[in-house]
């Protein structure tokens, strides 16, 4: 296959996607080249643009194209409440409930010792500094209800309480094992209202 090195390179690159093995990568590559060249160009341009433009908000760590994201800059938000979520997708789910008007801290992951994800990788130090700034009155832990999400919430709660910060956790009602992103909005809103 040495005469089509660019096809091999494409298949190798597609294998970087989560859950995509060799066969899926080949299928996607063949589909794009055989049936959707325009889509392939659009995809490559969107990827290049996003990889170049998207960065992390200096305050909440979510994805943004500016130094500080629009949510953090929104003066109508309640700065005394800080909601800790794992991903921008979880943040979006929380936003869609319309039940939370505070600000966010996005971990961009969760503690996972087996995968080598430690406190530094999820910005624990920045979170502690942020929560201890005197403005934040309550930190709401909205990590997922998976084993790792619970362990992350527990570790964060301990560290925050040691610093005298009031900490609450989304109430049960969110099904055990769930990623916030996939939970229906009414359930999230209830879990937020019943936090303790
Ligand atoms: Zn932000």
mmCIF file of C-alpha atoms and ligand atoms in Angstrom, residues 57 59-60 62 69 72, ligand 1:
data_model
loop_
_atom_site.group_PDB
_atom_site.id
_atom_site.type_symbol
_atom_site.label_atom_id
_atom_site.label_comp_id
_atom_site.label_asym_id
_atom_site.label_seq_id
_atom_site.Cartn_x
_atom_site.Cartn_y
_atom_site.Cartn_z
ATOM 1 C CA UNK A 57 -10.732 29.778 29.607
ATOM 2 C CA UNK A 59 -10.918 31.179 34.855
ATOM 3 C CA UNK A 60 -13.080 28.096 34.349
ATOM 4 C CA UNK A 62 -13.785 25.333 29.515
ATOM 5 C CA UNK A 69 -15.137 32.645 28.118
ATOM 6 C CA UNK A 72 -17.268 33.926 33.005
HETATM 7 ZN ZN1 LIG B 1 -14.774 30.636 31.696
#
